[in-house]
Structure formats: C-alpha cells, structure tokens
C-alpha angles and dihedrals in degrees: 000000000000119000121246100262091051092048092047092051091049092049092050092050091046091051092050091051092048095054097042111103115237133211092277092063092049090049092052091046092050092048091048093050093045101040108019136243098317093053091047092052093047092049089049092053091046090051091050092048091051090051090049092053090048092052092045092051091048093050092049091050092051090050090053091051092050091048092049093048093053091068 
C-alpha cells in the first residue's frame, strides 16, 4: 500500500491530467468558431462517436486476450 505523500502526489497528478483539455476539445472549439453552432455540435457528436468506437474496439481486444489466455 502506498504511503500518504505518494498517494497525494498521484492524486494531484491525476487531477491535473483529468482537467487538461485534449485535442478533441480544441477541434470542437475550432469548428464552432469557424462554422458556427451547428458545425460545433456535429463535430462534438463525431468526436464522441469516434471515442465510442475506440472504446468498443479496445474492449473487444481485451476480451480476445482474456479468452486466448484461458486456454
């Protein structure tokens, strides 16, 4: 079990990474500024759909690894 200072440092670093905007946020902001509200909303949905596909592919890959390791 980690000691308290190590856990506090990890929690602080985790918090900073969680609140830092990524490239998806900058893409949506740029599309919104360039094309208006409708383009910003559509780019936001597209960004979310891409993330959903990424998570789905990752979960299927992890399932395949677990199935292969059971043999």
